[in-house]
Amino acid sequence: MDDVSNILEIRGISKSFGETSVIRNLSFSVARGEFLTVLGSSGCGKTTLLRIICGLEETDAGQVILDGRDVTAAEPNLREVNTVFQSYALFPHMTVFENVAYPLRIAKTKISKAELVRRVSEALELVRMTGCERRYPSALSGGQKQRIAIARAIVGRPRVLLLDEPLGALDLNLRRQMQTELKNLQKSLGITFIYITHDQEEALNMSDRIAVMKNGQFLQIGTPAEIYDSPKTVYAARFVGEANILPCTFGKMTGDAAEVTFEGLPLTVRRGCISREYGNGESVPAALRGEQIVISDAGRFSGVVSDISFAGGVMRITFGCGGTLLTAVRYGLDTSVKTGDTIRFEIPASAAVLCENDEGGTA
Amino acid sequence: MTRKNQRTATLAVLPMYLFSLVFVAGPLVYMLVLSFMTRDGFGFTNAFTLENYRSIFNEVYFATFLESLKLAGISTAAVILFGYPFGLGAALLPDRYAHFFRTAQMIPYFVNSLLRLCGWIIIFRANGLLDKALMALGITEEPLKFLYTYPAVVVGMIYVLLPFMFLSVYQVAEKLDLTLVEAARDLGAGKIRAFLTVTLPLTLPGLKTGIILTFIPSMGLFFIASILGGNKVVLIGSLIEEQLMRAHNQPFAAALSVALMLLTGVVCGLLMKKKRGA
């Protein structure tokens, strides 16, 4: 377990507020220089997790190991972890320079004035905010405040940088631009990022790994591709990318593939990441990405088109098949399909993947 | 602001402005003029003189000034010591408790302040509540006779002035964004460091208002010294009253008042000097 390549190890932490259990026996590790995104909807416990890592919240059980040192009981100022807060939390009574210089000025190891100025300038340069040193936070736009908050958090060269929905308050264009910048920044600094968001696009765009969080636990942790291709549960499938959930009946497992029936017809699906076994005849959900549905007259399945939308070069065809609504995604405009048409379609072998139902929220 | 709004605003403040001009600025100018006039029997003549101001530096009167300044300083310092932590602490409590403390602070003020001060006499007088309690607890063996002592006056001053400090600090501290304190802690500041670099500077406006609201009245509050100090402590306020009501030396009373205003004005001016952006 004591792998030195891991900068952060979380071992069995739990946290309750009164009767409400917010984090439940959570364990994971983060590799040095990794960009890990914790993805979950509001109330899933992701912010509490972050506060436990930076020490602003105490954990009820378990340990937080930072670079091989147990910091579970350490005060926040004694952890080499810095946070970019959702509200930026810039000090309103200090200039941009003073804000960014703050961690250096209060640090135990004193540095010369020249070194201080050099490092503040360097940090401001990294977030492209040179020239704002004398301004006060109240004179900055949301995007600028964001950059200053990041500069302030990285200037002290923490081992891990925590980011709590840092782009949440920005408009879409700025958010996309900042995503790219953050990713580049992380690469050039080589600092481990733990990024918290409810935005799957941000997660898929920036992360080395994504942890899908629900009800205080990780449903699944893996690379964006893994989670997209083989979501472990129905919730993960729906939360990361769009997914169709096929209600299937389980047949048998053959290696990494499984034989199931959907709408009475046999279908070969991948085993994916499920952690439980299914028995013959048991109903099982299978996730299928919209772009993998092939609409063709040779298809074995049929459905009635209920809605068609076309946006940004992507066409979404929603159709009912048995009792299930499915959405097929096609690129480019296809005028041959109209609402009310009966279409035939095929689900290629190994396109769909088995997953688990989220029972009462536990995986 | 649009031009129309500006006009409405001007109209709204105009009565207050005129009222202040006639009833505040007017008497002030009158007092200033009066302070340069010459005493004549029970009245005064308008012969210009600086004698009134020269008299202030008379040993006895000057000592009264220093005494007032000392009491105001001690009282203000004590009020800061009690009021700031109390105001800050109450504001940081969960809402229900915070409101309780704020209301509890204000309820006694529905009773006339002189009446409340007289309550202290019952507590402080020889063989009063304080003496009885201390003797019952075996802390003292005979009555302290706390009433009519300097500390009794200071306690009275703290009692009267504390709410001004409490409410000023509370009001500013209530708006304090605690995320900022957390950010400071996260960025490496210990608890004391975070307080000194973030909490204190951000609640300083409330503290300054509290100091002004404490210091100005404490320079003039002579009735506390009269009631709890038994006129052993002579303050500038009582001196002015004496000169005006008993000695009938109106020009000198005016000069003393002007000097008092200048003194408090300078102290407040120093406090109000704002740092840019703060």
XYZ file of C-alpha atoms in Angstrom:
641
model
C 0.000 0.000 0.000
C 2.839 2.401 0.775
C 3.557 3.144 -2.832
C 5.904 6.133 -2.968
C 4.628 7.071 -6.398
C 1.367 8.054 -4.759
C 1.348 11.647 -3.548
C -1.930 11.206 -1.713
C -3.595 8.223 -0.118
C -7.057 8.324 1.333
C -7.724 5.347 3.575
C -11.218 4.584 4.708
C -12.387 8.074 5.581
C -15.945 8.685 6.775
C -17.750 11.851 7.733
C -21.196 12.503 9.155
C -22.919 15.760 9.974
C -25.379 14.836 12.679
C -27.459 12.002 11.284
C -26.399 12.602 7.702
C -23.599 10.433 6.438
C -21.710 12.510 3.872
C -18.646 10.350 3.181
C -18.752 6.609 3.641
C -15.616 4.573 4.039
C -13.846 6.102 1.076
C -10.394 4.970 -0.041
C -8.361 5.940 -3.073
C -4.911 7.100 -4.039
C -3.631 9.780 -6.351
C -0.399 9.428 -8.304
C 2.286 12.107 -8.370
C 1.490 14.679 -11.063
C -1.918 13.220 -11.781
C -5.015 15.220 -12.704
C -7.873 13.556 -10.857
C -11.398 14.829 -11.225
C -14.059 14.030 -8.662
C -17.309 14.193 -10.568
C -20.652 14.238 -8.834
C -23.857 16.176 -8.476
C -24.353 18.620 -5.629
C -24.669 16.963 -2.250
C -22.649 13.885 -3.167
C -19.971 14.789 -0.614
C -17.266 15.972 -3.006
C -16.703 19.323 -1.321
C -16.553 17.660 2.098
C -13.963 15.245 0.725
C -11.883 18.178 -0.465
C -12.194 19.957 2.876
C -11.000 16.826 4.645
C -7.971 16.618 2.354
C -6.989 20.248 2.984
C -7.724 19.975 6.697
C -10.614 22.403 7.035
C -12.826 19.505 8.078
C -11.954 16.669 10.407
C -12.590 13.116 9.318
C -14.550 10.806 11.640
C -12.491 7.786 10.649
C -9.617 6.801 8.378
C -6.405 8.485 7.340
C -5.112 11.083 4.932
C -1.546 10.305 3.841
C 0.224 13.113 1.996
C 3.491 12.133 0.356
C 4.028 9.322 2.836
C 3.218 11.453 5.898
C 0.057 10.932 7.930
C -1.597 14.377 8.011
C -4.981 13.220 9.284
C -4.692 15.326 12.436
C -2.560 18.138 10.988
C -3.843 21.715 10.916
C -4.604 23.054 7.408
C -1.597 25.399 7.508
C 0.722 22.452 8.115
C -0.349 20.550 4.999
C 1.360 21.227 1.715
C -2.003 21.316 0.015
C -3.579 24.500 -1.325
C -7.119 25.104 -2.430
C -8.734 27.196 -5.120
C -12.102 27.995 -3.606
C -15.314 28.121 -5.571
C -15.891 31.705 -4.427
C -12.191 32.505 -5.138
C -11.829 33.799 -1.531
C -9.435 36.576 -2.539
C -8.607 38.891 0.350
C -10.537 42.078 -0.423
C -8.245 44.271 1.679
C -5.136 43.273 -0.233
C -3.960 44.097 -3.735
C -3.428 41.370 -6.306
C 0.274 41.426 -5.470
C -0.374 41.128 -1.736
C -2.864 38.322 -2.307
C -0.420 36.286 -4.365
C 2.456 37.115 -2.007
C 0.420 36.054 1.042
C 1.493 32.381 1.194
C 5.143 33.385 0.760
C 4.992 36.108 3.413
C 3.492 33.874 6.083
C 5.671 30.889 5.242
C 8.128 29.729 7.880
C 11.045 29.894 5.503
C 11.663 33.591 4.860
C 12.737 34.666 1.420
C 14.291 37.914 0.275
C 12.160 40.738 -1.074
C 13.647 40.280 -4.537
C 12.884 36.553 -4.475
C 9.326 37.308 -3.307
C 8.728 39.729 -6.152
C 10.243 37.280 -8.622
C 8.026 34.413 -7.516
C 4.858 36.495 -7.444
C 5.610 37.774 -10.959
C 6.299 34.231 -12.092
C 2.959 33.019 -10.717
C 1.087 35.941 -12.283
C 2.825 35.227 -15.569
C 1.688 31.605 -15.456
C -1.940 32.694 -15.206
C -1.320 35.555 -17.639
C -2.236 38.319 -15.209
C 0.973 40.355 -15.313
C 0.309 44.064 -14.825
C -2.551 43.746 -12.343
C -0.337 43.742 -9.257
C -1.652 46.965 -7.788
C -5.341 46.377 -8.376
C -7.762 45.245 -5.706
C -9.910 42.126 -6.209
C -13.055 44.274 -6.383
C -11.724 45.779 -9.624
C -11.335 42.381 -11.323
C -13.756 40.371 -13.441
C -14.785 36.837 -12.465
C -12.285 35.252 -14.848
C -9.483 37.479 -13.588
C -10.305 36.705 -9.939
C -10.168 33.038 -10.878
C -6.678 33.415 -12.298
C -5.463 35.324 -9.240
C -6.908 32.647 -6.947
C -4.982 30.025 -8.927
C -1.788 32.093 -8.868
C -2.107 32.482 -5.090
C -2.644 28.761 -4.649
C 0.361 27.697 -6.759
C 2.893 30.333 -5.701
C 3.844 28.342 -2.589
C 4.384 25.220 -4.719
C 2.025 22.877 -2.875
C 2.310 19.131 -3.371
C -1.351 18.896 -4.237
C -3.658 21.585 -5.564
C -7.342 21.211 -4.791
C -9.839 22.973 -7.020
C -13.442 23.266 -5.886
C -15.599 23.883 -8.976
C -13.285 26.744 -9.912
C -14.979 27.405 -13.239
C -18.544 27.214 -11.954
C -19.188 30.947 -12.001
C -17.728 31.633 -15.442
C -19.591 31.786 -18.746
C -19.332 28.922 -21.194
C -16.676 30.355 -23.541
C -14.405 31.400 -20.701
C -14.944 28.036 -19.054
C -13.752 26.182 -22.183
C -10.736 28.460 -22.474
C -9.875 28.027 -18.793
C -10.179 24.241 -19.077
C -7.411 24.200 -21.655
C -5.311 26.643 -19.650
C -5.720 24.683 -16.426
C -4.692 21.479 -18.117
C -1.621 23.149 -19.619
C -0.788 24.762 -16.310
C -1.008 21.435 -14.539
C 1.319 19.842 -17.090
C 3.901 22.610 -16.916
C 3.879 22.786 -13.107
C 3.815 19.038 -12.577
C 1.646 19.575 -9.470
C -1.019 17.003 -8.661
C -4.489 18.441 -9.235
C -7.637 17.212 -7.539
C -10.444 18.887 -9.350
C -14.016 18.881 -8.176
C -16.883 19.463 -10.552
C -20.398 18.463 -11.500
C -19.643 19.206 -15.136
C -18.888 16.016 -17.072
C -17.474 17.962 -19.994
C -14.803 19.490 -17.743
C -14.085 16.066 -16.304
C -13.721 14.373 -19.693
C -11.635 17.224 -21.102
C -9.004 17.672 -18.455
C -8.591 14.591 -16.323
C -6.111 11.762 -16.275
C -8.654 9.908 -14.183
C -12.230 10.578 -13.173
C -13.873 9.426 -9.954
C -17.646 9.352 -10.198
C -19.000 10.142 -6.759
C -22.458 9.499 -5.360
C -23.748 9.420 -1.790
C -20.306 9.745 -0.254
C -18.704 6.934 -2.226
C -16.866 6.524 -5.511
C -19.008 4.486 -7.896
C -16.106 4.150 -10.258
C -12.642 5.540 -10.746
C -10.826 5.312 -14.070
C -9.595 7.131 -17.142
C -12.190 9.171 -19.028
C -12.134 6.543 -21.808
C -12.678 3.672 -19.366
C -15.608 5.377 -17.714
C -17.096 6.362 -21.035
C -16.667 2.909 -22.556
C -17.454 0.788 -19.533
C -19.521 2.653 -16.955
C -19.859 0.493 -13.894
C -23.343 1.588 -12.900
C -26.401 3.102 -14.517
C -25.722 6.381 -12.674
C -22.136 6.562 -13.931
C -23.310 5.796 -17.458
C -25.867 8.586 -17.410
C -23.602 11.080 -15.616
C -20.622 10.739 -17.942
C -21.734 11.300 -21.513
C -25.204 10.429 -22.708
C -26.170 6.792 -22.396
C -29.063 4.564 -23.333
C -29.867 1.977 -20.717
C -31.175 -1.246 -22.234
C -33.222 -3.461 -19.927
C -31.817 -6.901 -20.799
C -32.215 -10.442 -19.558
C -28.955 -12.155 -18.630
C -28.010 -15.395 -20.375
C -24.454 -16.501 -19.767
C -20.948 -15.135 -19.481
C -18.304 -16.182 -21.987
C -14.960 -14.681 -20.992
C -15.160 -10.899 -21.285
C -18.435 -11.042 -23.175
C -21.949 -11.848 -22.051
C -24.947 -13.235 -23.894
C -28.144 -11.343 -23.051
C -31.504 -10.840 -24.670
C -32.973 -7.457 -25.451
C -36.525 -7.185 -26.766
C -36.499 -10.975 -27.096
C -33.487 -10.992 -29.426
C -30.000 -12.271 -28.518
C -27.302 -9.663 -28.031
C -23.604 -9.908 -27.252
C -22.427 -7.283 -24.780
C -19.173 -6.594 -22.987
C -18.702 -7.546 -19.349
C -17.298 -4.110 -18.511
C -16.467 -3.186 -14.943
C -19.233 -4.859 -13.001
C -18.230 -6.257 -9.641
C -21.106 -8.708 -9.154
C -22.279 -11.810 -11.005
C -25.648 -12.204 -12.679
C -27.612 -15.432 -12.923
C -29.423 -16.863 -15.933
C -32.752 -15.103 -16.479
C -31.893 -12.197 -14.190
C -32.691 -8.738 -15.533
C -29.605 -6.618 -16.099
C -29.077 -3.085 -17.431
C -26.701 -2.561 -20.334
C -25.374 0.855 -21.308
C -25.187 1.820 -24.937
C -23.772 5.073 -26.329
C -26.008 6.807 -28.836
C -23.365 6.914 -31.586
C -23.104 3.121 -31.577
C -26.690 2.514 -32.637
C -26.719 1.729 -36.352
C -29.900 2.772 -38.129
C -30.271 0.450 -41.100
C -33.024 -1.484 -42.845
C -31.012 -4.643 -42.185
C -31.323 -4.119 -38.418
C -33.099 -6.703 -36.267
C -34.754 -4.174 -33.938
C -37.432 -1.653 -34.770
C -38.695 1.541 -33.184
C -40.947 4.540 -33.769
C -39.252 7.939 -33.973
C -40.669 10.338 -31.389
C -38.268 13.253 -31.601
C -35.444 14.557 -33.746
C -33.088 17.336 -32.785
C -30.197 18.804 -34.697
C -27.636 20.967 -32.955
C -23.990 21.711 -33.549
C -23.622 19.175 -36.346
C -25.007 16.396 -34.167
C -28.365 14.839 -34.859
C -30.249 13.083 -32.068
C -32.959 10.654 -33.085
C -35.138 9.535 -30.191
C -37.306 6.496 -30.737
C -39.367 4.097 -28.694
C -38.451 0.431 -28.816
C -40.740 -1.761 -26.747
C -41.058 0.165 -23.491
C -37.654 1.836 -23.801
C -36.826 5.250 -25.240
C -33.483 5.219 -27.026
C -31.505 8.070 -28.530
C -29.242 7.480 -31.511
C -26.608 10.067 -32.328
C -25.483 10.737 -35.876
C -23.028 13.288 -37.164
C -24.267 15.518 -39.934
C -27.831 16.041 -41.090
C -29.915 13.117 -42.330
C -33.304 14.218 -43.686
C -34.476 10.689 -44.543
C -35.715 10.075 -40.977
C -38.829 11.897 -39.777
C -40.823 11.972 -36.583
C -43.400 9.186 -36.578
C -41.401 6.942 -38.927
C -40.818 3.336 -38.009
C -37.122 2.654 -38.302
C -35.023 -0.499 -38.102
C -31.738 -0.483 -36.220
C -28.972 -2.757 -35.068
C -26.867 -2.890 -31.921
C -23.441 -4.202 -32.954
C -21.915 -7.020 -30.908
C -19.859 -5.715 -27.954
C -21.196 -2.163 -28.409
C -23.264 -2.264 -25.230
C -21.765 -2.993 -21.838
C -23.200 -4.591 -18.715
C -23.630 -2.355 -15.707
C -25.154 -2.419 -12.257
C -28.225 -0.757 -10.850
C -27.531 1.842 -8.213
C -29.433 0.319 -5.338
C -30.288 2.931 -2.766
C -27.299 4.823 -3.970
C -24.681 2.223 -3.078
C -22.649 0.671 -5.823
C -27.654 57.958 -10.535
C -29.973 59.581 -13.032
C -30.656 63.291 -12.880
C -34.216 62.668 -11.676
C -33.100 60.399 -8.856
C -30.541 62.962 -7.879
C -33.210 65.638 -7.602
C -35.426 63.398 -5.478
C -32.494 62.568 -3.232
C -31.641 66.259 -2.854
C -35.230 67.033 -1.863
C -35.212 64.209 0.650
C -32.088 65.381 2.441
C -32.906 69.087 2.260
C -35.042 69.299 5.466
C -32.413 67.427 7.438
C -29.753 69.650 5.971
C -31.621 72.837 6.916
C -32.358 71.464 10.383
C -28.671 70.728 10.936
C -27.708 74.142 9.621
C -30.030 75.986 11.997
C -29.835 73.819 15.100
C -26.369 72.263 14.928
C -24.078 74.432 12.830
C -25.699 77.652 14.112
C -25.093 77.027 17.818
C -21.591 75.798 17.027
C -20.721 79.069 15.319
C -22.356 80.958 18.201
C -20.285 78.962 20.684
C -17.094 79.610 18.747
C -17.782 83.356 18.697
C -18.761 83.291 22.377
C -15.478 81.663 23.331
C -13.602 84.768 22.210
C -15.736 87.175 24.228
C -15.072 88.747 27.613
C -16.869 87.808 30.805
C -18.763 90.651 32.451
C -20.483 89.936 35.734
C -23.105 87.259 35.050
C -23.059 88.024 31.332
C -20.452 88.920 28.722
C -19.418 91.750 26.428
C -18.300 91.244 22.869
C -14.789 92.559 23.435
C -12.428 90.112 21.705
C -10.099 88.171 24.002
C -7.944 85.032 24.043
C -8.036 84.946 27.819
C -10.606 82.084 27.903
C -8.270 79.817 25.959
C -5.305 80.884 28.027
C -7.223 79.844 31.170
C -7.545 76.296 29.904
C -3.819 75.891 30.418
C -4.248 76.908 34.015
C -2.938 74.010 36.065
C -6.306 73.030 37.562
C -8.286 73.084 34.341
C -5.559 71.442 32.318
C -5.413 68.641 34.887
C -9.157 68.145 34.373
C -8.540 67.750 30.658
C -5.867 65.180 31.284
C -8.111 63.395 33.792
C -10.943 63.207 31.230
C -8.557 61.984 28.552
C -7.227 59.344 30.950
C -10.690 58.070 31.901
C -11.823 58.092 28.266
C -8.676 56.211 27.282
C -9.033 53.603 30.022
C -12.753 53.180 29.358
C -12.271 52.872 25.599
C -9.454 50.362 26.037
C -11.588 48.294 28.419
C -14.556 48.465 26.070
C -12.352 47.251 23.183
C -11.040 44.435 25.352
C -14.528 43.196 26.231
C -16.587 44.422 23.302
C -14.480 43.306 20.338
C -14.196 39.593 21.194
C -17.823 39.580 22.312
C -19.104 41.242 19.130
C -16.929 39.088 16.880
C -17.769 35.889 18.731
C -21.503 36.554 18.764
C -21.527 37.329 15.033
C -19.749 34.093 14.200
C -22.231 31.977 16.144
C -25.078 30.246 14.312
C -27.848 32.741 13.494
C -30.223 31.836 16.327
C -27.634 32.388 19.036
C -26.242 35.486 17.356
C -29.667 37.119 17.337
C -30.177 36.167 20.963
C -26.944 37.889 21.998
C -27.703 40.963 19.958
C -31.184 41.305 21.437
C -29.942 40.580 24.951
C -27.448 43.420 24.539
C -30.172 45.869 23.659
C -32.999 44.994 26.061
C -31.577 46.883 29.106
C -31.501 50.021 26.965
C -35.264 50.289 27.075
C -34.726 51.525 30.630
C -33.523 55.078 31.261
C -29.739 55.216 31.546
C -29.700 57.236 34.780
C -31.993 54.702 36.375
C -29.746 51.865 35.272
C -26.708 53.636 36.664
C -28.453 54.025 40.004
C -28.780 50.252 39.985
C -25.010 50.074 40.255
C -25.185 52.118 43.459
C -27.190 49.312 45.056
C -24.546 46.841 43.979
C -21.456 48.920 44.787
C -22.409 50.772 47.990
C -20.879 49.783 51.318
C -22.560 46.554 52.461
C -24.298 46.428 49.096
C -24.730 43.367 46.882
C -21.078 43.224 45.851
C -19.750 43.453 49.406
C -22.255 40.900 50.665
C -21.442 38.486 47.872
C -17.673 38.826 48.367
C -17.972 38.406 52.120
C -20.337 35.472 51.783
C -17.824 33.796 49.517
C -15.091 34.577 52.019
C -13.074 36.534 49.495
C -13.062 39.691 51.641
C -13.625 40.091 55.333
C -14.933 43.624 55.472
C -16.893 45.834 53.038
C -14.825 47.016 50.058
C -16.636 50.347 49.827
C -16.292 50.133 46.064
C -18.747 52.950 45.392
C -17.222 56.396 44.822
C -13.915 54.951 43.667
C -12.188 55.314 40.317
C -12.695 51.646 39.330
C -16.420 52.041 40.048
C -16.515 54.905 37.538
C -14.662 52.767 34.968
C -17.136 49.904 35.466
C -19.991 52.366 34.939
C -18.362 53.697 31.765
C -17.848 50.187 30.403
C -21.436 49.325 31.235
C -22.858 52.319 29.388
C -20.529 52.204 26.390
C -20.099 48.479 25.746
C -23.168 48.094 23.503
C -21.855 50.692 21.057
C -18.699 48.658 20.596
C -20.563 45.349 20.563
C -23.042 46.436 17.903
C -20.424 48.143 15.704
C -18.194 45.080 15.713
C -21.121 42.680 15.404
C -22.484 44.461 12.363
C -19.213 44.249 10.451
C -18.265 40.770 11.692
C -21.638 39.416 10.623
C -20.710 40.148 7.011
C -17.256 38.591 7.346
C -16.808 35.837 4.760
C -15.409 32.926 6.750
C -14.104 31.351 3.555
C -11.442 34.076 3.632
C -10.239 32.885 7.020
C -10.264 29.307 5.739
C -8.309 30.411 2.678
C -5.699 32.022 4.934
C -5.426 28.832 7.004
C -5.201 26.748 3.846
C -2.436 28.982 2.452
C -0.296 28.387 5.517
C -1.430 30.810 8.224
C -1.805 29.568 11.795
C -4.910 30.557 13.749
C -3.354 33.710 15.233
C -1.752 34.684 11.948
C -5.038 34.253 10.097
C -6.758 36.434 12.680
C -4.155 39.182 12.441
C -3.928 39.204 8.652
C -7.546 38.568 7.673
C -10.151 38.731 10.464
C -8.790 41.813 12.205
C -8.224 43.981 9.105
C -11.652 43.056 7.752
C -13.441 43.873 11.023
C -11.323 46.974 11.668
C -13.994 49.360 10.307
C -16.390 48.084 12.990
C -13.725 48.399 15.656
C -12.952 51.975 14.551
C -16.623 52.949 14.573
C -16.886 51.388 18.011
C -13.893 53.351 19.263
C -15.326 56.612 17.957
C -18.744 55.845 19.450
C -17.059 55.023 22.755
C -14.374 57.663 22.914
C -16.449 60.735 22.026
C -19.162 60.176 24.629
C -16.675 59.036 27.240
C -14.981 62.453 27.051
C -18.262 64.114 27.882
C -20.087 61.595 30.103
C -19.773 63.359 33.435
C -22.913 62.004 35.097
C -21.376 58.546 35.513
C -18.438 60.098 37.353
C -20.893 62.130 39.446
C -23.117 59.181 40.348
C -20.549 56.407 40.814
C -17.498 58.601 41.538
C -19.233 60.961 43.949
C -17.607 64.010 42.309
C -14.184 62.803 43.378
C -13.416 62.394 39.711
C -13.857 65.806 38.071
C -14.156 65.596 34.318
C -14.196 68.161 31.577
C -17.953 67.672 31.190
C -18.627 68.562 34.805
C -16.233 71.512 34.551
C -18.174 72.917 31.587
C -21.454 72.388 33.411
C -20.071 74.128 36.477
C -18.752 77.107 34.519
C -22.015 77.485 32.650
C -24.616 76.840 35.341
C -22.905 77.890 38.544
C -20.044 80.251 37.697
C -22.046 81.869 34.879
C -18.851 82.172 32.871
C -20.347 81.457 29.472
C -17.335 82.490 27.359
C -15.042 80.178 29.334
C -17.555 77.303 29.124
C -17.648 77.887 25.351
C -13.864 77.872 25.113
C -13.695 74.622 27.085
C -16.288 73.088 24.760
C -14.365 74.162 21.666
C -11.187 72.688 23.121
C -13.010 69.426 23.913
C -14.361 69.252 20.383
C -10.928 69.862 18.914
C -9.454 67.117 21.063
C -12.064 64.502 20.149
C -11.961 65.717 16.560
C -8.229 65.073 16.316
C -8.567 61.578 17.844
C -11.403 60.663 15.477
C -9.586 62.182 12.527
C -6.605 59.953 13.213
C -8.874 56.908 13.414
C -10.815 57.713 10.284
C -7.711 58.143 8.153
C -8.462 55.348 5.747
C -6.085 53.088 3.983
C -6.839 52.981 0.280
C -9.125 50.138 -0.742
C -9.766 49.021 2.813
